[in-house]
mmCIF file of C-alpha atoms in Angstrom:
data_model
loop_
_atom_site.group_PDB
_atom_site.id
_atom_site.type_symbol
_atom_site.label_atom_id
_atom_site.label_comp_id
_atom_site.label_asym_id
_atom_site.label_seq_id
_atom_site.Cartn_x
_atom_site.Cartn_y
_atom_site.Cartn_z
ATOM 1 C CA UNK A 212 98.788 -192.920 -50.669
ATOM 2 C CA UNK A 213 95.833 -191.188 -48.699
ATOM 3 C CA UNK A 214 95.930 -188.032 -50.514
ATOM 4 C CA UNK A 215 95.948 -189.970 -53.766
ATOM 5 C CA UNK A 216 93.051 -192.050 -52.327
ATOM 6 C CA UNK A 217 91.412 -188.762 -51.035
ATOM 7 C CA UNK A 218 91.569 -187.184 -54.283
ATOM 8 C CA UNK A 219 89.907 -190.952 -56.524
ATOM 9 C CA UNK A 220 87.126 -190.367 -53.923
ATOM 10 C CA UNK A 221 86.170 -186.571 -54.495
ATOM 11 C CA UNK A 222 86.247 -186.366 -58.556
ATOM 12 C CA UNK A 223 83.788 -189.204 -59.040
ATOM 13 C CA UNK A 224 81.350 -187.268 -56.728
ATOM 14 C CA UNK A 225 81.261 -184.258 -58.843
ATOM 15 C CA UNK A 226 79.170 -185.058 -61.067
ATOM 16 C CA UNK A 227 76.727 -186.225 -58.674
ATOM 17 C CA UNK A 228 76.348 -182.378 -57.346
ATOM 18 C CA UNK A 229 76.163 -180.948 -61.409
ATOM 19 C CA UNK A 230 73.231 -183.704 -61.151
ATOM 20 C CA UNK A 231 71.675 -182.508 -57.934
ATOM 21 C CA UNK A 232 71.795 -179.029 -59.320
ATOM 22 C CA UNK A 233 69.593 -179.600 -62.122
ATOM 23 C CA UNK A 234 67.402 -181.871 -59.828
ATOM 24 C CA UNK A 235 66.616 -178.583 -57.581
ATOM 25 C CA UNK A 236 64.801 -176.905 -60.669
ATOM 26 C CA UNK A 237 60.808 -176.217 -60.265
ATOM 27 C CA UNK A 238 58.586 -176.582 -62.438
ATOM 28 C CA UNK A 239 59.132 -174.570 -65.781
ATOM 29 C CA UNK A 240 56.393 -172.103 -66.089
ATOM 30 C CA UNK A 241 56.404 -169.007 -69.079
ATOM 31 C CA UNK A 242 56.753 -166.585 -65.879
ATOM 32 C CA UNK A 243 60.097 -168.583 -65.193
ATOM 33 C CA UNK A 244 61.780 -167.303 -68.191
ATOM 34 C CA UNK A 245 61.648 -163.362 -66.928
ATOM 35 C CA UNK A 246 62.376 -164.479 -63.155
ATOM 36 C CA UNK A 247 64.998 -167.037 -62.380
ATOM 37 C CA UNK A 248 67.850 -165.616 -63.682
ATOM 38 C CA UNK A 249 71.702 -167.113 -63.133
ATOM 39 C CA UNK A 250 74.595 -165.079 -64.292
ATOM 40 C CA UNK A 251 76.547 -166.852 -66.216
ATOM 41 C CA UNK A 252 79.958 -165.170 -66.107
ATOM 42 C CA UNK A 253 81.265 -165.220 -69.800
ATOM 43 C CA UNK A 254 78.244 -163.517 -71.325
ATOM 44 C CA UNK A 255 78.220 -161.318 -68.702
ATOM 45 C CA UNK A 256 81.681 -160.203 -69.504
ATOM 46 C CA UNK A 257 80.529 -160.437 -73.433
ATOM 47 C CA UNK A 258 77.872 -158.542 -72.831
ATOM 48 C CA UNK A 259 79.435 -155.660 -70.770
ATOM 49 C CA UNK A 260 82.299 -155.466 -73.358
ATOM 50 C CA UNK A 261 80.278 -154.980 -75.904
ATOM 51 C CA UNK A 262 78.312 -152.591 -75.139
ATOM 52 C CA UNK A 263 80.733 -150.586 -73.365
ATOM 53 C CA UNK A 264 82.606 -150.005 -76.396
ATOM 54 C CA UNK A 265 80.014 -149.479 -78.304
ATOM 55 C CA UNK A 266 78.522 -146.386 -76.237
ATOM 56 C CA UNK A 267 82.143 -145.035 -75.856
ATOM 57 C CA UNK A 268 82.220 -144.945 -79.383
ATOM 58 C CA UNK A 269 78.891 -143.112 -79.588
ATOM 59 C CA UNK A 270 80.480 -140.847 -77.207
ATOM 60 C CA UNK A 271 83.293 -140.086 -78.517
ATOM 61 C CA UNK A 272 81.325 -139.005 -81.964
ATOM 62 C CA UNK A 273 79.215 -137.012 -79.724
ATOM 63 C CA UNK A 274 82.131 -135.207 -77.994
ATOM 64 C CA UNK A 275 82.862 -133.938 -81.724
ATOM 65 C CA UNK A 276 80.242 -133.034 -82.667
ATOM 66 C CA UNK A 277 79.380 -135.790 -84.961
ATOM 67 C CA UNK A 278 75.725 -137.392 -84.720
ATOM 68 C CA UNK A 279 75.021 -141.262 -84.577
ATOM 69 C CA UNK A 280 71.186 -142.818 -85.124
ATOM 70 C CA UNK A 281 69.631 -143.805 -81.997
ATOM 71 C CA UNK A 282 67.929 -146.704 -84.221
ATOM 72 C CA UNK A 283 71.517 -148.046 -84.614
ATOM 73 C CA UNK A 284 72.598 -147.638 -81.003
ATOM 74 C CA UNK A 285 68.809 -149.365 -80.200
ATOM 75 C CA UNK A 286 69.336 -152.142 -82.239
ATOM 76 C CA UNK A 287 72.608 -153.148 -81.301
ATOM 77 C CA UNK A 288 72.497 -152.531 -76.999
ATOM 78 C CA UNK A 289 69.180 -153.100 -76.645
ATOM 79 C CA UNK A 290 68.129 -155.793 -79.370
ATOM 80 C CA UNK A 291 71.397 -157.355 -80.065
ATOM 81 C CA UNK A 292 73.029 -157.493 -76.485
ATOM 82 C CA UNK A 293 70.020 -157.301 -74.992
ATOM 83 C CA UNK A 294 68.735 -160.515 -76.685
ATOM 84 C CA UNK A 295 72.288 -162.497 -76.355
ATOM 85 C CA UNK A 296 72.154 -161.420 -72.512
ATOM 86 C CA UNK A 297 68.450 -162.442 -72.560
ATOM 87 C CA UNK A 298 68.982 -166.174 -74.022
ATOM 88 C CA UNK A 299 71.973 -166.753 -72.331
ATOM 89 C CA UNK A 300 71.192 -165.663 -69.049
ATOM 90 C CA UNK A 301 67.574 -165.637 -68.045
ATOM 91 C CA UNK A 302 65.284 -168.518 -67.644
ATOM 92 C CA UNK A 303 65.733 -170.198 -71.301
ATOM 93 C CA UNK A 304 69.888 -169.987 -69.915
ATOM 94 C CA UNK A 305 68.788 -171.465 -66.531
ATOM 95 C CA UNK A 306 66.193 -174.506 -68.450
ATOM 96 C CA UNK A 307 67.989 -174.682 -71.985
ATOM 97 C CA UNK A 308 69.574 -178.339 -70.812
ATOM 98 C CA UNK A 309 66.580 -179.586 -69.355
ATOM 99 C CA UNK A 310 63.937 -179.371 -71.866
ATOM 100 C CA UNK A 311 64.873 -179.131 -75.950
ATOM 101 C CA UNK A 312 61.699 -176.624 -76.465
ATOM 102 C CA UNK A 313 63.526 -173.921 -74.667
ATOM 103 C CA UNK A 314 66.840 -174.560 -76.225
ATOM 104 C CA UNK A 315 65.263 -173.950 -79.009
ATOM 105 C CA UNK A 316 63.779 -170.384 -78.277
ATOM 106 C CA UNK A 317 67.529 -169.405 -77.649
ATOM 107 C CA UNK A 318 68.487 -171.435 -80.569
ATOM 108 C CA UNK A 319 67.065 -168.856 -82.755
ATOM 109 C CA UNK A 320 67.885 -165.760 -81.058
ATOM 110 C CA UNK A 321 71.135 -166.538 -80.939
ATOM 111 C CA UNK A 322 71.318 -167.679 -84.159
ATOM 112 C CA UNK A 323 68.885 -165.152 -86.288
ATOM 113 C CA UNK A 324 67.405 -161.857 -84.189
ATOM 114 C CA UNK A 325 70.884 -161.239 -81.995
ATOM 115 C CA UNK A 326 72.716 -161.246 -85.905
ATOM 116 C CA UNK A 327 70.296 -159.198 -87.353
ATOM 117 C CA UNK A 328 69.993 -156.922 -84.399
ATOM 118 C CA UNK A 329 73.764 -156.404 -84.606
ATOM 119 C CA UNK A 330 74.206 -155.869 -88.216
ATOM 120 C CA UNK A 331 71.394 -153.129 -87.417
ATOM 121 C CA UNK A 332 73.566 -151.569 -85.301
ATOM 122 C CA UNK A 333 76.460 -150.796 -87.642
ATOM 123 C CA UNK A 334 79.327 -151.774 -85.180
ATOM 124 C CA UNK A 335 81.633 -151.771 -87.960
ATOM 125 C CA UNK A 336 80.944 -148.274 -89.013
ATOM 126 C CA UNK A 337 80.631 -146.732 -85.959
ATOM 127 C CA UNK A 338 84.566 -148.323 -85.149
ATOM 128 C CA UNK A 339 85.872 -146.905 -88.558
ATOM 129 C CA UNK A 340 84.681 -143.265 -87.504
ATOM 130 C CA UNK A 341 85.850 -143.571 -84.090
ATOM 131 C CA UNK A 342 89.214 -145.408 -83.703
ATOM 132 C CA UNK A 343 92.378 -143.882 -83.593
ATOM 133 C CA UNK A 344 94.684 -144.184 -86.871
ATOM 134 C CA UNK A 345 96.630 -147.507 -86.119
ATOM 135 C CA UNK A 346 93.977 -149.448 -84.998
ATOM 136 C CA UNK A 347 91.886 -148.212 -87.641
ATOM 137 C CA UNK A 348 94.346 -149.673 -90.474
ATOM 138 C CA UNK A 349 94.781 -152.863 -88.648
ATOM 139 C CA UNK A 350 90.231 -152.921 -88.798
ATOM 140 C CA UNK A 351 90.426 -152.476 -92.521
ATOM 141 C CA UNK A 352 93.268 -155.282 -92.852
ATOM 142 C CA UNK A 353 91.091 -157.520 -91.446
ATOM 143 C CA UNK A 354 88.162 -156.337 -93.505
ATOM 144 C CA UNK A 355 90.088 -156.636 -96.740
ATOM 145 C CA UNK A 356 91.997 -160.224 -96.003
ATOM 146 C CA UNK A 357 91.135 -163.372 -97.925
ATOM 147 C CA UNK A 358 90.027 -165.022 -94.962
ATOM 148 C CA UNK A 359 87.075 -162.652 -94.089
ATOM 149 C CA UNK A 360 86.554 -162.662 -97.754
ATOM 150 C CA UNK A 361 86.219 -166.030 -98.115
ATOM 151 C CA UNK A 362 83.779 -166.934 -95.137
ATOM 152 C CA UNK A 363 81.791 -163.771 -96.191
ATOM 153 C CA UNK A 364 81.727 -165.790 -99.413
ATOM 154 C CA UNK A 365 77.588 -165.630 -99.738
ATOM 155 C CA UNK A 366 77.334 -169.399 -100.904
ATOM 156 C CA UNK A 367 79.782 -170.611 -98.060
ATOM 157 C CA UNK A 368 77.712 -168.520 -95.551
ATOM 158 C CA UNK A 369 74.135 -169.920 -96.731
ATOM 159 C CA UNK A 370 75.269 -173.352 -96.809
ATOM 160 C CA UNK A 371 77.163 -172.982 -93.053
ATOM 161 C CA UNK A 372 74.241 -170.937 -91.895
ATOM 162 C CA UNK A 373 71.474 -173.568 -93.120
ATOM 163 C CA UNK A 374 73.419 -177.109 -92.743
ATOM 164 C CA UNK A 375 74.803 -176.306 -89.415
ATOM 165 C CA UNK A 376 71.696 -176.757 -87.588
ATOM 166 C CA UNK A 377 71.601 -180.386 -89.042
ATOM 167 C CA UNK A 378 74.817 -181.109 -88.093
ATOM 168 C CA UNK A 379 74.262 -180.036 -84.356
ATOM 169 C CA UNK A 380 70.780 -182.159 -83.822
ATOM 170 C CA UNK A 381 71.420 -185.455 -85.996
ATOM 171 C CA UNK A 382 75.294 -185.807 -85.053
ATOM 172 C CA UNK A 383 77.085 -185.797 -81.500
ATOM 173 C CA UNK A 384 77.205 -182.707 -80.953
ATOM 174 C CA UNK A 385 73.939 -181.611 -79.221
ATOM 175 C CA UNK A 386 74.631 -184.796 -77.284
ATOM 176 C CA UNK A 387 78.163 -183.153 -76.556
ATOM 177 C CA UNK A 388 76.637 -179.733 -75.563
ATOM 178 C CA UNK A 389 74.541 -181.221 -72.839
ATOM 179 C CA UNK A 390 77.627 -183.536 -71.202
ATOM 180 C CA UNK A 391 79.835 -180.520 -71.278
ATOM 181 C CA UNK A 392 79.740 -176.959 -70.121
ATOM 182 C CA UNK A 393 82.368 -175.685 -72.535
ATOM 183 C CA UNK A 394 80.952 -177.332 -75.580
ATOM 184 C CA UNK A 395 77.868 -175.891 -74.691
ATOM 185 C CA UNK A 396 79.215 -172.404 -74.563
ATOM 186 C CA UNK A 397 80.975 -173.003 -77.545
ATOM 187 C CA UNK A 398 77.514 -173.912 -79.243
ATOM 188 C CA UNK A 399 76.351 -170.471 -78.412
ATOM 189 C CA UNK A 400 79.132 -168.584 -79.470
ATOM 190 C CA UNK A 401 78.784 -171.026 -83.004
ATOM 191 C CA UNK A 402 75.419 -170.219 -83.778
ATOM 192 C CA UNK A 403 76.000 -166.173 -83.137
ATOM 193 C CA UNK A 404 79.003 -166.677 -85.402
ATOM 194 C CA UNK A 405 77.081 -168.195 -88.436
ATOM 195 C CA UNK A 406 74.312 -166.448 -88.571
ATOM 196 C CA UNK A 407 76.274 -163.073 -88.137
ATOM 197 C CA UNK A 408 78.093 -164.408 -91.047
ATOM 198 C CA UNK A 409 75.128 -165.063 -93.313
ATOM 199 C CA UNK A 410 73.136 -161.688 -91.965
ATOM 200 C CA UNK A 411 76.132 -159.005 -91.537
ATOM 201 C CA UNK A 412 76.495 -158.717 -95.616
ATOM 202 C CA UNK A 413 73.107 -159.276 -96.335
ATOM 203 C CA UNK A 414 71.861 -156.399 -94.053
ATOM 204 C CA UNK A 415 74.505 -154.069 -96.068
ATOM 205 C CA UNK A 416 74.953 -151.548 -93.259
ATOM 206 C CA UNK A 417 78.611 -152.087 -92.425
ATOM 207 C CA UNK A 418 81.262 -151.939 -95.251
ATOM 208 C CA UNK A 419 82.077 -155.737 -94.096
ATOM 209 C CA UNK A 420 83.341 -158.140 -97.486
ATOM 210 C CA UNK A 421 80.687 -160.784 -98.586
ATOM 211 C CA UNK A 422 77.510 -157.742 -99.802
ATOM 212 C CA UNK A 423 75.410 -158.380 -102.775
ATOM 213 C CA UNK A 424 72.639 -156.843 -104.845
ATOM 214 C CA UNK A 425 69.305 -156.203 -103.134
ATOM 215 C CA UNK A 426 67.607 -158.993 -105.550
ATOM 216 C CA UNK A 427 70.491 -161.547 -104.364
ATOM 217 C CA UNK A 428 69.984 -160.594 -100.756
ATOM 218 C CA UNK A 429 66.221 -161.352 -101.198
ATOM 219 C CA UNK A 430 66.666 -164.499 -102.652
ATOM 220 C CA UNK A 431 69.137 -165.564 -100.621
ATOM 221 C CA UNK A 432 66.327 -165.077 -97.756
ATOM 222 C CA UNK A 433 63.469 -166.731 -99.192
ATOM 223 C CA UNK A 434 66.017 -169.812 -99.637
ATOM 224 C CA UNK A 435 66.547 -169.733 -96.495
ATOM 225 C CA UNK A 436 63.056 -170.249 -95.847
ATOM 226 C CA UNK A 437 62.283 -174.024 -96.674
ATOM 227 C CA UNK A 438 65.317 -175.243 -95.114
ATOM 228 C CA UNK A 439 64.241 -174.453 -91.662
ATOM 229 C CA UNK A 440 60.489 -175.532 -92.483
ATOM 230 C CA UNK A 441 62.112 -178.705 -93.789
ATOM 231 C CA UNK A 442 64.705 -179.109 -90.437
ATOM 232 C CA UNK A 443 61.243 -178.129 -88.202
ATOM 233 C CA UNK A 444 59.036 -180.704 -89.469
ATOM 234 C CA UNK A 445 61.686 -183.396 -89.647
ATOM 235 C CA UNK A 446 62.769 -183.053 -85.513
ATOM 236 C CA UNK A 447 58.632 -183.313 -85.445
ATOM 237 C CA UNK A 448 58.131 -185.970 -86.885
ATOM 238 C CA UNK A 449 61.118 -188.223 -85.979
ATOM 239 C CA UNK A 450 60.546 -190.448 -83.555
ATOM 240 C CA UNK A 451 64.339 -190.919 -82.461
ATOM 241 C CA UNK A 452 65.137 -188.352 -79.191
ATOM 242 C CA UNK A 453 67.246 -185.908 -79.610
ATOM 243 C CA UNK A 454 70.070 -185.564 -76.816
ATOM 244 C CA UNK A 455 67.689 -188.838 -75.192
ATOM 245 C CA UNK A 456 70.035 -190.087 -72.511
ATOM 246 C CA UNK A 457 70.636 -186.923 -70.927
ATOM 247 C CA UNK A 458 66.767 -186.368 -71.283
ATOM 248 C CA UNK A 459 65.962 -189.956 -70.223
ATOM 249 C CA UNK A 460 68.254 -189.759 -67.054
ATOM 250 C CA UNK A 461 66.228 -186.098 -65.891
ATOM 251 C CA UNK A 462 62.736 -187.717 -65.636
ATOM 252 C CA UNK A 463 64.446 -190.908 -63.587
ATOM 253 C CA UNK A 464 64.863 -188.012 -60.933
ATOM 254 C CA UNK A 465 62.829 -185.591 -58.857
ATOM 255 C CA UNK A 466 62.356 -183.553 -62.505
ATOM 256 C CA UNK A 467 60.373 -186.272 -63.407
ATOM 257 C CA UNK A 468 57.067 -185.363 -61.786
ATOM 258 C CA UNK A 469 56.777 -182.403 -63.861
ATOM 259 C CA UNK A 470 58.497 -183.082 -67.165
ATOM 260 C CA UNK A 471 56.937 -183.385 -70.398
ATOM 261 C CA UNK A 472 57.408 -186.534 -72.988
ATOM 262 C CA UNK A 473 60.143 -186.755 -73.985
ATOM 263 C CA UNK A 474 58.686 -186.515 -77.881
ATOM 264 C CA UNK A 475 55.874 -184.266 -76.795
ATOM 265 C CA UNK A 476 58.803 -181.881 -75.903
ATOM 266 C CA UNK A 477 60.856 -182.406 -79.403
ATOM 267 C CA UNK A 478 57.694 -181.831 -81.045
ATOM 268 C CA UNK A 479 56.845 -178.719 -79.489
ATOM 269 C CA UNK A 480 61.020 -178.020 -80.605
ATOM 270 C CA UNK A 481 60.652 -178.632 -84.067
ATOM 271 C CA UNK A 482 57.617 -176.364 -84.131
ATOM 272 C CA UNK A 483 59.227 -173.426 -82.445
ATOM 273 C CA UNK A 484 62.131 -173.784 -85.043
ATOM 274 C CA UNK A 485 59.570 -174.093 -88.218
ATOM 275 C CA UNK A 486 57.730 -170.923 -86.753
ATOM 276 C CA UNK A 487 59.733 -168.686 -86.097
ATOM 277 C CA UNK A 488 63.057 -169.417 -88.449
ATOM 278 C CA UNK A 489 60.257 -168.307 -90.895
ATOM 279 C CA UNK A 490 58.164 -165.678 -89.161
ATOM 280 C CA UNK A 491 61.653 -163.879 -88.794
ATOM 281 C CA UNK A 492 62.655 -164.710 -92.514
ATOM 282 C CA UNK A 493 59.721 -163.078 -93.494
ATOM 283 C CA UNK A 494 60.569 -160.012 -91.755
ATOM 284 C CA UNK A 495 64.066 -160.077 -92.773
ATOM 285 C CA UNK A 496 62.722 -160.415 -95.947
ATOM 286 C CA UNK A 497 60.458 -157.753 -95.609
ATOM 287 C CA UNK A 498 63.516 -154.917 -94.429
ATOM 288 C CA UNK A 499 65.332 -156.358 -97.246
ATOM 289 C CA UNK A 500 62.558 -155.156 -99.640
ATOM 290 C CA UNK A 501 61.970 -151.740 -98.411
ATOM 291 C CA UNK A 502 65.743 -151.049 -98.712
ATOM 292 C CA UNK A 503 65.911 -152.421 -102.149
ATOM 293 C CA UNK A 504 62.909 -149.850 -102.981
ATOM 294 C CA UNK A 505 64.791 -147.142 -101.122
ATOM 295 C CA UNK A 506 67.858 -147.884 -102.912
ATOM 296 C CA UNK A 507 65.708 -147.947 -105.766
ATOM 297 C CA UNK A 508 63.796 -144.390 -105.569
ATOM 298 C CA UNK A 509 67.638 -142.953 -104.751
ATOM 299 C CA UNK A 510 69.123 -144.247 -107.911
ATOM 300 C CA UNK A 511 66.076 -143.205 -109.691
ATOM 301 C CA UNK A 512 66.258 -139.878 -108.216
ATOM 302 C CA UNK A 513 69.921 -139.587 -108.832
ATOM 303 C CA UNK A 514 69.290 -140.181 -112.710
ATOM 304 C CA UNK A 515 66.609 -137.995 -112.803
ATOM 305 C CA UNK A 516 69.117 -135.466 -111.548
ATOM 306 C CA UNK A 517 71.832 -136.527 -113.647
ATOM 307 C CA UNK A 518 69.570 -136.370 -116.882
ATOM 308 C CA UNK A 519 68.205 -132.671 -115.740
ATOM 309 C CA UNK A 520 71.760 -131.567 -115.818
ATOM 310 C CA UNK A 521 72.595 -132.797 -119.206
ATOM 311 C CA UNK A 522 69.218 -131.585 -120.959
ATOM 312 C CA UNK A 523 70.192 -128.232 -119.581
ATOM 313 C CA UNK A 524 74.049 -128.009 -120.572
ATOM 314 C CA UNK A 525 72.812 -129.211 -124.225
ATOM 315 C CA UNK A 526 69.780 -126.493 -124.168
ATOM 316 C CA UNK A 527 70.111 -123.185 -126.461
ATOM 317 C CA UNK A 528 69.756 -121.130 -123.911
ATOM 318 C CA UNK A 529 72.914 -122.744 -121.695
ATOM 319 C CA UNK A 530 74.927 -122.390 -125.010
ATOM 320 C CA UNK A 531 74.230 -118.764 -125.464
#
């Protein structure tokens, strides 16, 4: 009977110390975000992973011979991992439940420049050239199933990539995030998951199902555009607070003295989303383009090359 009484007296408590722990925070200051750092031990491991195997596969193409871009390898350890390790684990990780304007910074580099940054990177390509036989088959089963056909699916992946951010900040689910440190992590992983699905195939690097036409590519991007002007302006303007109890209960403690409004906060969020979901659109849109006029000038050239041959075969003198 003690030990059961022991343990109804210690799991009530715990919470109490989660709450003191966010109570110890200092003031958030920009300088914060590149100094208090707190390693958080799954993207850690994520991050290690990652770009572990991806430099023993540049290795391995080195060791025969074989040359990879440095852009790619750029993009993906430095850009990519460097930006999920960055959001998840500096001082946006360390403030990203205390005030929404910061979760919203990693909101979109998790969800749109740690994508991009990947697709950049050509993991896909670079695990084709390097793997041995078997696993190499069982990479282009996957590749070629219906399921990663179907949530490649470019009209699935723009509506999950543009609705989901609704559904996380006008259901439960933000609310969720902040009461539990698995849901939370979960939300990360999410919004890396959808946008890699609606940016992998649109990038076109990687042979990965789901790729379109440059023209579709571009418009998918510029439709992309209003929705998170539209999503921005709304958490502005509303006058509802998002996630408000958890918020609410911070500023009854020590936090208080330093803690922004509550809707002077969510307004600065919904900005940040509105500003840069379409500053990075734009330049999205923009590496779109200049591929679509590369692949452009090749085909041309190609033609042009194609048309040489056949005026010369049908010549008099090539017939003589």
């Amino acid at each position: 009977m003690q030990q059961g009484h022991k343990v109804h007296t210690v799991v009530p408590a715990l919470p109490i110390l989660l709450s003191a722990d966010l109570e110890v925070l200092p003031r958030f200051t920009l300088g914060r975000v590149f100094s208090d750092w707190g390693i958080d031990p799954i993207p850690f491991v994520v991050t290690v992973w990652a770009v572990g195997l991806y430099v023993l596969g540049v290795a391995v193409l080195h060791r025969r011979g074989d040359r990879w871009p440095v852009g790619r390898t750029l993009a993906f350890v430095g850009l990519g991992m460097g930006s999920f390790f960055f959001a998840t684990s500096s001082g946006l990780g360390r403030y990203d439940t205390t005030l929404l304007s910061v979760h919203m910074v990693q909101h979109m580099l998790l969800s749109m420049v740690v994508p991009l940054a990947l697709a950049l990177g050509a993991p896909v390509t670079l695990a084709l050239r390097t793997l041995p036989p078997a696993p190499r088959r069982w990479l282009l089963a996957v590749l070629h199933s219906q399921v990663a056909k179907v949530l490649a699916f470019p009209p699935l992946a723009f509506a999950l990539y543009v609705l989901s951010p609704w559904a996380l900040y006008f259901s439960g689910w933000y609310d969720a995030s902040l009461a539990s440190a698995f849901v939370h992590q979960m939300m990360h992983v999410h919004l890396v998951l959808v946008g890699t699905l609606f940016f992998w195939p649109l990038m076109g690097v990687d042979p990965v199902p789901g790729r379109v036409s440059h023209p579709f590519r571009v418009l998918l991007t510029i439709m992309t555009l209003p929705f998170h002007a539209f999503l921005g302006v709304t958490i502005m303007g509303q006058t509802t607070i998002i996630g408000e109890e958890h918020y609410r209960e911070l500023r009854e403690g020590p936090m208080g003295a330093w803690l922004p409004a509550m809707l002077d906060d969510q307004h600065l969020a919904g900005g940040i989303l509105w500003a840069t979901g379409d500053l990075i659109g734009v330049l999205f849109f923009g590496v779109l383009f200049v591929q679509w006029l590369r692949s452009s000038m090749k085909e041309a050239a190609r033609e042009d090359r194609r048309l040489d041959l056949a005026e010369r075969r049908s010549s008099p003198s090539a017939v003589e």
